[in-house]
CSV table of C-alpha atoms in Angstrom, one decimal:
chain,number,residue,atom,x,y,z
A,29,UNK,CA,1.9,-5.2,-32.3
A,30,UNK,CA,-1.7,-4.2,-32.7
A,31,UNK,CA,-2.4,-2.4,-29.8
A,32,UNK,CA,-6.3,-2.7,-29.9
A,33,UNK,CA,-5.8,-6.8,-30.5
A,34,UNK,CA,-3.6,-7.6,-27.7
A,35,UNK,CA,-6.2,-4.7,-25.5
A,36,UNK,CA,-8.7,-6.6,-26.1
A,37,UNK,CA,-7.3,-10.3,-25.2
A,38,UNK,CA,-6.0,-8.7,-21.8
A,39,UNK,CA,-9.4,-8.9,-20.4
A,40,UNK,CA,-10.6,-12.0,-22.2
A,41,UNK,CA,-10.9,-14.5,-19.1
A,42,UNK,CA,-10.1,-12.6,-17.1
A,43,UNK,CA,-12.2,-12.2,-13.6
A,44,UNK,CA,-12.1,-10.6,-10.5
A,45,UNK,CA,-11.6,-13.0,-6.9
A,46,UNK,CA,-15.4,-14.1,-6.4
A,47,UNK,CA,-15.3,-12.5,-2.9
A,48,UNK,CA,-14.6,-9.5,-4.2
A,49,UNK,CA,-17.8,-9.8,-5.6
A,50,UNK,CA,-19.7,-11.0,-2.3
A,51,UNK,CA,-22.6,-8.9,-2.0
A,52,UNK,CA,-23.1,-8.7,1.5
A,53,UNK,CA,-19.3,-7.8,1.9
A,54,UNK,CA,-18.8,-5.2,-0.6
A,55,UNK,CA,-22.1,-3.2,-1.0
A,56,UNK,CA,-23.2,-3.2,3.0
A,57,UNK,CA,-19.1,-1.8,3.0
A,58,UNK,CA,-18.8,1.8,4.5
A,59,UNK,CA,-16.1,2.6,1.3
A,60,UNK,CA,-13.0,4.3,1.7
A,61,UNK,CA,-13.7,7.4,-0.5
A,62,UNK,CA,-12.2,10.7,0.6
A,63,UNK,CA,-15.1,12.6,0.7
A,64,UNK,CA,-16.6,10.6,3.0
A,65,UNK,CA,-13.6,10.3,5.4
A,66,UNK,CA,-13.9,14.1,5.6
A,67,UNK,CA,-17.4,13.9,6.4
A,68,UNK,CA,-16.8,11.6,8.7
A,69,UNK,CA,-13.8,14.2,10.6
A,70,UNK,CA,-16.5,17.1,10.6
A,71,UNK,CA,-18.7,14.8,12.5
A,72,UNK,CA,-15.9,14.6,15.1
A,73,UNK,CA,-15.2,17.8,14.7
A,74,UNK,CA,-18.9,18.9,15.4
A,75,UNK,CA,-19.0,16.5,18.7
A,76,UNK,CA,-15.8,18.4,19.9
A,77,UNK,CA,-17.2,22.2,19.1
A,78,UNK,CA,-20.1,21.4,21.1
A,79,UNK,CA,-18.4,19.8,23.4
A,80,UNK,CA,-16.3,22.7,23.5
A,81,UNK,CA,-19.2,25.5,24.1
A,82,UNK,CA,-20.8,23.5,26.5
A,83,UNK,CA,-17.9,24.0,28.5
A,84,UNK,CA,-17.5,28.0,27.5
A,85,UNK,CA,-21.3,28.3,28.8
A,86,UNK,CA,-20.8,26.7,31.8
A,87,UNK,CA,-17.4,28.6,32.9
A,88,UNK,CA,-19.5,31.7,31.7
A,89,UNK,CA,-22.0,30.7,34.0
A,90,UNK,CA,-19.3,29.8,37.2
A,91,UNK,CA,-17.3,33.4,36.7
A,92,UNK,CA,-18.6,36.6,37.7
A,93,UNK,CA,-16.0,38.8,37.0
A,94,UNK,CA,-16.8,41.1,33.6
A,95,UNK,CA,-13.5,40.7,32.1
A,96,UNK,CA,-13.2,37.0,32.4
A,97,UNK,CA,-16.8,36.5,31.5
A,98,UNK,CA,-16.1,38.8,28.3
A,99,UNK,CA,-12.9,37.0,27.5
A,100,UNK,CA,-15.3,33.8,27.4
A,101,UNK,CA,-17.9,35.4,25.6
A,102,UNK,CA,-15.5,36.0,22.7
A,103,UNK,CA,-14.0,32.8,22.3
A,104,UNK,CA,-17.8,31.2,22.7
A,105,UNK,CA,-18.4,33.1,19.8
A,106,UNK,CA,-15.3,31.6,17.4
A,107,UNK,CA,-16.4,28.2,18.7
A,108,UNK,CA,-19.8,28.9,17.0
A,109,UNK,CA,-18.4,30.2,14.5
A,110,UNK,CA,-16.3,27.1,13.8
A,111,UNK,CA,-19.3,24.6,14.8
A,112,UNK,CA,-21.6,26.9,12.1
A,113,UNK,CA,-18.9,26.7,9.2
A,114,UNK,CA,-18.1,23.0,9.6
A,115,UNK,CA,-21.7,22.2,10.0
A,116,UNK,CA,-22.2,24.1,6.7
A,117,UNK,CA,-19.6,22.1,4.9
A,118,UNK,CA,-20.8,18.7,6.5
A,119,UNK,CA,-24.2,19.6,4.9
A,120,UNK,CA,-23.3,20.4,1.7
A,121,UNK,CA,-21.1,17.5,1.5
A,122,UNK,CA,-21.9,14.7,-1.2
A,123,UNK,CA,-20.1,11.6,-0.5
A,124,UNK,CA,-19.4,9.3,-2.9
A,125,UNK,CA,-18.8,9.3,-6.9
A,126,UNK,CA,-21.3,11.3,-9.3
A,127,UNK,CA,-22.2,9.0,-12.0
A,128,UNK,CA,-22.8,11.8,-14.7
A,129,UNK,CA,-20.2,13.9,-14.3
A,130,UNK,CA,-17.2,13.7,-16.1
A,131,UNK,CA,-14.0,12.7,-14.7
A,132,UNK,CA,-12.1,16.4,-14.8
A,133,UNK,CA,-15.2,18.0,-13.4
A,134,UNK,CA,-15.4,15.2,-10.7
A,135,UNK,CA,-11.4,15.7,-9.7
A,136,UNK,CA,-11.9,19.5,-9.5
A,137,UNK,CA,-14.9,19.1,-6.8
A,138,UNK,CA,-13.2,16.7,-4.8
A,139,UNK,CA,-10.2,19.0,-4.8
A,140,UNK,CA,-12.6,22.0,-4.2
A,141,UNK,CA,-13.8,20.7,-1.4
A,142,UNK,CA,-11.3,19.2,0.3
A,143,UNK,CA,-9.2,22.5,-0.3
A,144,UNK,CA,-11.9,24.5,1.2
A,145,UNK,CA,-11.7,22.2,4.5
A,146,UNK,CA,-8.2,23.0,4.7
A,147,UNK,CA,-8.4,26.4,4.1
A,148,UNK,CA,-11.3,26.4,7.2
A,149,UNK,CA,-8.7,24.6,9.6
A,150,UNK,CA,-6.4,27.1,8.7
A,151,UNK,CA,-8.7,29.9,9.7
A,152,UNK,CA,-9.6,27.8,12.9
A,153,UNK,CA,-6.0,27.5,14.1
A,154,UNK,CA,-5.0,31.1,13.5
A,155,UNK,CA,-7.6,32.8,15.4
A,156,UNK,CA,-8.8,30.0,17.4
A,157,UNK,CA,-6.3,28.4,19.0
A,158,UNK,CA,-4.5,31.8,20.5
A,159,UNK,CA,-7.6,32.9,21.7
A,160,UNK,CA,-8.1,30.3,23.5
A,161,UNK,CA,-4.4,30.4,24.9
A,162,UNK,CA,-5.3,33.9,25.5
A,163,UNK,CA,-8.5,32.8,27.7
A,164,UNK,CA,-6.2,29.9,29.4
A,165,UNK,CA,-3.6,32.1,30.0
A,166,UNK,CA,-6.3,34.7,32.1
A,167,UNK,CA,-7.8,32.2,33.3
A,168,UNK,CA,-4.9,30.4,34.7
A,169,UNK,CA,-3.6,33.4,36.3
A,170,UNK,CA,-6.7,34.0,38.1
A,171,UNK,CA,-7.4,30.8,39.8
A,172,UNK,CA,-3.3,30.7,40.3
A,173,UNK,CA,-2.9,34.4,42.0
A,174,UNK,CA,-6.4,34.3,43.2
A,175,UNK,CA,-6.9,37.8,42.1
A,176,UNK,CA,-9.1,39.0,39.6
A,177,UNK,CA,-8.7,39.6,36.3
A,178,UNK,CA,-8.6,43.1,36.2
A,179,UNK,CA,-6.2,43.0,39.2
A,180,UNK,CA,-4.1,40.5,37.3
A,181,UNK,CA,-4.1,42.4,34.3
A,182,UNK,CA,-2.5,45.5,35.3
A,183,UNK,CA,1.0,44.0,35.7
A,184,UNK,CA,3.3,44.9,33.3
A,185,UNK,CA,4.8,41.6,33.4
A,186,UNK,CA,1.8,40.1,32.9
A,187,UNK,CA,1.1,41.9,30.2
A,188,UNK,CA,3.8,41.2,28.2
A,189,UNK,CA,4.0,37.5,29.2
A,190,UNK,CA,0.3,37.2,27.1
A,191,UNK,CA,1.4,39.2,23.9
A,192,UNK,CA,4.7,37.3,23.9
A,193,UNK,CA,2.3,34.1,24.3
A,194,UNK,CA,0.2,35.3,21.7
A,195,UNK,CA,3.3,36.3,19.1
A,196,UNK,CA,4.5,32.9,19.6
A,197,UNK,CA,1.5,30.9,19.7
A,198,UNK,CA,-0.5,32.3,16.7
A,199,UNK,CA,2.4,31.3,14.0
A,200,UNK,CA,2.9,28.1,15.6
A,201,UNK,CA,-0.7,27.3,15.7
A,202,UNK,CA,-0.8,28.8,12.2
A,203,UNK,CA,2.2,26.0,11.2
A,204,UNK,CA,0.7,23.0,12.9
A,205,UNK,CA,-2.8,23.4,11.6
A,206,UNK,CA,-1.1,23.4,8.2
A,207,UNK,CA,1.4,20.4,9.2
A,208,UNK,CA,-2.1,18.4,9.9
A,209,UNK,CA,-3.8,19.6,6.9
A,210,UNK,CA,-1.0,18.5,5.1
A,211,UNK,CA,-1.2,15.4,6.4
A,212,UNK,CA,-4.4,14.4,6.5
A,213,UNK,CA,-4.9,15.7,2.8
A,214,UNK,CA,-1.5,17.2,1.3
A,215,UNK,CA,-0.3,14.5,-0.6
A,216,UNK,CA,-3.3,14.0,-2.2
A,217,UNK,CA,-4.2,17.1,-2.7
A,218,UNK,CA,-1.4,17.3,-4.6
A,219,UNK,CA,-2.0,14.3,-6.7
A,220,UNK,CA,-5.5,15.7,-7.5
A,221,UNK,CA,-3.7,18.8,-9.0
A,222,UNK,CA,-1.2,17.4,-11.1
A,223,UNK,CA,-4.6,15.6,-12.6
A,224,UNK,CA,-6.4,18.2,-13.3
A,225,UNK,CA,-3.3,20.4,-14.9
A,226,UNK,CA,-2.5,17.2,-16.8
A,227,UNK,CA,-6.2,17.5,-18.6
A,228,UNK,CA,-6.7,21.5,-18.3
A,229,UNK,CA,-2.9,21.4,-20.4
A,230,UNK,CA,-3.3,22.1,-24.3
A,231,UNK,CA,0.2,21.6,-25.3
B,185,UNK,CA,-34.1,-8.3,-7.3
B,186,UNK,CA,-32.0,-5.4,-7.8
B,187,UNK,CA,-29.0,-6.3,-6.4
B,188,UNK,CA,-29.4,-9.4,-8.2
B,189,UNK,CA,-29.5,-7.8,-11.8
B,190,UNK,CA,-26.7,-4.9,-10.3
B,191,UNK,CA,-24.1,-8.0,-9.7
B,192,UNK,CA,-25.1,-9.8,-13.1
B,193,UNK,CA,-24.3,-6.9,-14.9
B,194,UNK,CA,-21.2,-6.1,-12.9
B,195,UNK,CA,-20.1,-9.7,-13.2
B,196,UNK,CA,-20.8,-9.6,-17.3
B,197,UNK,CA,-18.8,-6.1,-17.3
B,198,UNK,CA,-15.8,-7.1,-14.9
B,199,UNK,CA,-13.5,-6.8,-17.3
B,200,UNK,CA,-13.5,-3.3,-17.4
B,201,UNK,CA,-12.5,-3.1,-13.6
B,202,UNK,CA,-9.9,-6.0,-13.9
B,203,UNK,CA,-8.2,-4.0,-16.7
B,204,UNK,CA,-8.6,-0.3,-14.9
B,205,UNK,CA,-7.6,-1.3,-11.7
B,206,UNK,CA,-4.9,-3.2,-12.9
B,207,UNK,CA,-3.8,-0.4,-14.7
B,208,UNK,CA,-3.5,1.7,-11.5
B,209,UNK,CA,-3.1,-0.4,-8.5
B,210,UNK,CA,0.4,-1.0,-7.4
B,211,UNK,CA,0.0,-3.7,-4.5
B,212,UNK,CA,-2.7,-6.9,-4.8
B,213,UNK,CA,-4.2,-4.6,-1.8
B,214,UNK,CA,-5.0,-1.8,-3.5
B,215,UNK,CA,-6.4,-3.9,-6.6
B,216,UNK,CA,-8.9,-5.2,-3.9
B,217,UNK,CA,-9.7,-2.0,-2.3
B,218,UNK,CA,-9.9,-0.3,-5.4
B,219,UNK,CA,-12.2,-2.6,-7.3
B,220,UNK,CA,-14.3,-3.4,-4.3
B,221,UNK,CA,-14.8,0.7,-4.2
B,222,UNK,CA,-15.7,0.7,-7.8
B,223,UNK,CA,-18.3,-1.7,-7.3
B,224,UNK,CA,-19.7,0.1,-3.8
B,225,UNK,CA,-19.9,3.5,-5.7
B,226,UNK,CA,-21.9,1.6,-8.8
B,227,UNK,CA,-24.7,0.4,-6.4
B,228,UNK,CA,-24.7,3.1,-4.9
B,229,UNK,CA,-25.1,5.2,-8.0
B,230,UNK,CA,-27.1,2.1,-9.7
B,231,UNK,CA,-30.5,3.9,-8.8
B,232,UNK,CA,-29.4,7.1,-10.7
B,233,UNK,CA,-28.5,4.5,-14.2
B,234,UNK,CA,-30.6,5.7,-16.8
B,235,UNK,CA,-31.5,2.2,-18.7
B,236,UNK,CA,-31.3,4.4,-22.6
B,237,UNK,CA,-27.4,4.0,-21.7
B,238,UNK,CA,-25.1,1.2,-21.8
B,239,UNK,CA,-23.9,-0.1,-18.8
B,240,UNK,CA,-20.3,-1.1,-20.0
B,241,UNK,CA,-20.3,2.9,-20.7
B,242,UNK,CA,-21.5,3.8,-17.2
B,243,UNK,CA,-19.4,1.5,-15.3
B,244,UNK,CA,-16.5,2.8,-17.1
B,245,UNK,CA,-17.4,6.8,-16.1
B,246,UNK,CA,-17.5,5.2,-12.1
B,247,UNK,CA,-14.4,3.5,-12.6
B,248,UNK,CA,-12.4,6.2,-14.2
B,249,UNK,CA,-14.0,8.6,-11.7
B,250,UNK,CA,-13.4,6.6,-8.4
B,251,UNK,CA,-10.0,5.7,-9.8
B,252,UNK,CA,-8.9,9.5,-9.8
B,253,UNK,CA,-10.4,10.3,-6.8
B,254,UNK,CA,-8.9,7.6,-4.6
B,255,UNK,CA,-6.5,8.2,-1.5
B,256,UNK,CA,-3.9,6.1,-1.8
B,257,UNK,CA,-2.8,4.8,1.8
B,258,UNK,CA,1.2,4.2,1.4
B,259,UNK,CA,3.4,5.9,0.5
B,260,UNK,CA,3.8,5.6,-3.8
B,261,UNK,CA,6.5,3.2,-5.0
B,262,UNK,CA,7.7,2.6,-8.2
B,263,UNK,CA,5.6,0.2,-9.8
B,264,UNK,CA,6.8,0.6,-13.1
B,265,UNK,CA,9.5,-2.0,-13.2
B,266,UNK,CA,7.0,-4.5,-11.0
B,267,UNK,CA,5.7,-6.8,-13.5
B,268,UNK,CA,5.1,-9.7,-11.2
B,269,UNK,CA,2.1,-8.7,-9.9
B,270,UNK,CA,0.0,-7.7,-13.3
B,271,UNK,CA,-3.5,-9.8,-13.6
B,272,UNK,CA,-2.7,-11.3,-16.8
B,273,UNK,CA,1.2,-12.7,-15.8
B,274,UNK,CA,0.1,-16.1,-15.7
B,275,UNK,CA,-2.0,-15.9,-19.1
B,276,UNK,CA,-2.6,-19.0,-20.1
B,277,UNK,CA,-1.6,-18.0,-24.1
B,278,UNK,CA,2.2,-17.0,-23.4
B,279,UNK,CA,2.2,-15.6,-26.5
B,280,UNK,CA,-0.5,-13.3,-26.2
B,281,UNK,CA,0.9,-12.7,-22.5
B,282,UNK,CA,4.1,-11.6,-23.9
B,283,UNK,CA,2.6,-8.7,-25.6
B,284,UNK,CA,0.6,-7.9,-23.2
B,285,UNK,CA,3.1,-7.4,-20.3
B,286,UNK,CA,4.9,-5.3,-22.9
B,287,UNK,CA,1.9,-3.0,-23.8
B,288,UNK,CA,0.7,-2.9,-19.7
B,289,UNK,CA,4.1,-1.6,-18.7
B,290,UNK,CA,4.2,1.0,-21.2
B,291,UNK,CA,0.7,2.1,-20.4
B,292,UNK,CA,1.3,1.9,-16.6
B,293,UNK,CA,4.1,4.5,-17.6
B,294,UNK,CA,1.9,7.1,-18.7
B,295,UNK,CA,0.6,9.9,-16.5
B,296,UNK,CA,-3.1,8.6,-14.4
B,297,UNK,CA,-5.4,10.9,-17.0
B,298,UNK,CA,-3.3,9.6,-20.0
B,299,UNK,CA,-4.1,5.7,-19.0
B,300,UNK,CA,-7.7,6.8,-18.8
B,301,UNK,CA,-7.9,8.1,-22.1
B,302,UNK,CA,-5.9,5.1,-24.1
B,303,UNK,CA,-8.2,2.8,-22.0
B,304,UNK,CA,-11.0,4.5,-22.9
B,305,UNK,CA,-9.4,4.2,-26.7
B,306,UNK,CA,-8.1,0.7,-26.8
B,307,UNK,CA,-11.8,-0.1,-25.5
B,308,UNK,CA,-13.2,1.2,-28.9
B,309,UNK,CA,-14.6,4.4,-27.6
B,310,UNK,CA,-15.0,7.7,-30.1
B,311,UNK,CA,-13.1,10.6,-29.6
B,312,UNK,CA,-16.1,12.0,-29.1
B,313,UNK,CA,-17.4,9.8,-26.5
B,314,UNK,CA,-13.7,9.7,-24.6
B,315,UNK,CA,-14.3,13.9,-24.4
B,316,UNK,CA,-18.0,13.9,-22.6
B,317,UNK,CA,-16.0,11.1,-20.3
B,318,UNK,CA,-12.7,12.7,-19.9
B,319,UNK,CA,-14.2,16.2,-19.5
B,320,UNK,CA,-12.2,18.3,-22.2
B,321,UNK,CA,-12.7,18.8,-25.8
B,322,UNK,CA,-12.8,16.4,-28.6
B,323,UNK,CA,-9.6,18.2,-30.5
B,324,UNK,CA,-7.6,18.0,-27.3
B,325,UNK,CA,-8.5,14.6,-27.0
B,326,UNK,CA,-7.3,13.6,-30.5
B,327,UNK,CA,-4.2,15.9,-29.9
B,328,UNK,CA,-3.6,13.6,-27.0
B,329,UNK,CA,-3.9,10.4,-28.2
B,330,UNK,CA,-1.8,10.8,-30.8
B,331,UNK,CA,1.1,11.5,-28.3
B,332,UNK,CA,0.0,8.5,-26.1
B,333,UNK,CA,0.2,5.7,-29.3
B,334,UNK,CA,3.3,7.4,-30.8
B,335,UNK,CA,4.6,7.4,-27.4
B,336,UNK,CA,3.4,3.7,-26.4
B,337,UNK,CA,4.5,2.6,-30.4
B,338,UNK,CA,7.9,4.0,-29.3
B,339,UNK,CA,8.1,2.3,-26.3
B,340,UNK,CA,7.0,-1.0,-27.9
B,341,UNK,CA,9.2,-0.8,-30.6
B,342,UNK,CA,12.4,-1.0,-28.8
């Protein structure tokens, strides 16, 4: 068989459905590309982190004891800290295909990229998340005792309720920010890197 | 105007999409999704075509690019065996249809970057050409391609 031949009659006649084709279907289309599907998360993302410090500033603003207030304070600064670093990515973010580059070069920064949101969710549920179990936790047992903070605090039991919280909460927080990583983006993550080995492979 | 000239050449260079996408869709789904991307990624790219190059060319780098880029929404199957679905079953020349349901099965065998790179090939393109494509270098290329018809000769030879 001549492989170049029969290659070549494959696409003779061949056509693609005519509403594929429809212009005001397909080009006014939002695309399904990956990279824009993550851009389109950090945008929900960004509505939730300030969303999320609106409501920091304003229990700031309702509590008057120091320690809550500082307990507050801190996780207002990891929300801006995960509002600035998504907003970063969201802006250096390039939808879409790039019609020079080559197609290893284009598999590595789509896997670049997407890696480095996963790596940033990672960071976001490890110190994030207990945090703010930490701040719920104080906060809870405030308005439940009706005691301050630095009343509550005091108690042993208390005490070691909130590090057993946090020992337990930060690995599981840890895992499931992974878990959803994985699958939002695992699979094909994983795709992506079998790629780019196949073509980086000599022998 | 623009979009006008866009789809004429798009409708003149379909074959290149038929042929890719058929290579990696596995459902009549995917082909859709996957050649209706192609086409959204060239328009919006289109303002970027340099007119010195060919389009055929172009269109090829988007295709091959949005192809292994995609996130595939099921989970994969093996669509190796699935010879029902291929574009060209129902080829007109059953001849001609025979041997090419032989050669897209073993292609659709090979690993995603290898179909690229026989595509690219079987299309007529320089080793050269396949490299600034593909992204490595020209020897690894050849080195490849060799592997890829002996394997493909193998495969149609029994």
């Amino acid at each position: 068989m001549d492989l170049e031949k029969t290659w070549e009659k494959m696409g003779e006649g061949s056509s693609l459905p005519e509403e594929w084709l429809n212009t005001g279907s397909v080009l006014r289309k939002p695309g399904s590309n990956p990279l824009l599907k993550l851009k389109k998360n950090l945008v929900i993302n960004m509505a939730w982190g300030l969303l999320t410090l609106l409501i920091y500033v304003l229990l700031i603003v309702s509590f008057s004891e120091f320690w809550i207030r500082l307990v507050l304070a801190v996780m207002l600064v990891f929300s801006t800290w995960a509002l600035v670093s998504t907003w970063m990515l969201h802006r250096k973010l390039e939808p879409g295909i790039c019609t020079d580059c080559n197609v290893l070069d284009e598999m590595e920064r789509y896997h670049r990229i997407i890696l480095a949101w996963c790596q940033n969710q990672m960071k976001v549920a490890l110190f994030f998340y207990p945090i703010a179990a930490a701040t719920g936790f104080v906060l809870g047992g405030t308005l439940g005792a009706g005691q301050p903070a630095a009343v509550i605090m005091t108690k042993p039991l208390i005490q070691w309720t909130l590090l057993a919280s946090i020992l337990v909460i930060t690995p599981l927080a840890w895992w499931l920010g992974k878990w959803m990583t994985r699958l939002a983006f695992g699979k094909y993550l994983d795709e992506l890197k079998i790629r780019i080995d196949q073509l980086r492979s000599e022998g | 105007m623009q979009e006008t000239e866009f789809l004429t050449l798009i409708r003149e260079n379909q074959g290149i999409i038929y042929k890719l996408v058929g290579l990696y869709a596995r459902t009549e789904e995917e082909k859709k999704d996957f050649s209706q991307e192609i086409i959204l990624q060239a328009w919006k790219g289109w303002p970027s075509f340099r007119r010195e190059a060919k389009f055929s060319t172009w269109l090829y780098r988007i295709s091959l690019n949005t192809l292994l880029t995609m996130q595939r929404k099921k989970k994969l199957i093996d669509y190796r065996e699935d010879l029902e679905t291929i574009p060209w079953s129902s080829h007109p020349d059953e001849g001609n249809s025979e041997d090419a349901k032989r050669l897209y099965k073993a292609i659709r065998a090979l690993p995603e970057t290898e179909k690229a790179m026989i595509s690219l090939h079987l299309d007529g393109y320089a080793n050269q050409e396949v490299s600034e494509i593909i992204g490595i270098s020209e020897n690894h290329v050849a080195v490849k391609l060799h592997r890829i018809k002996s394997f493909l000769k193998q495969q149609l030879s029994d």
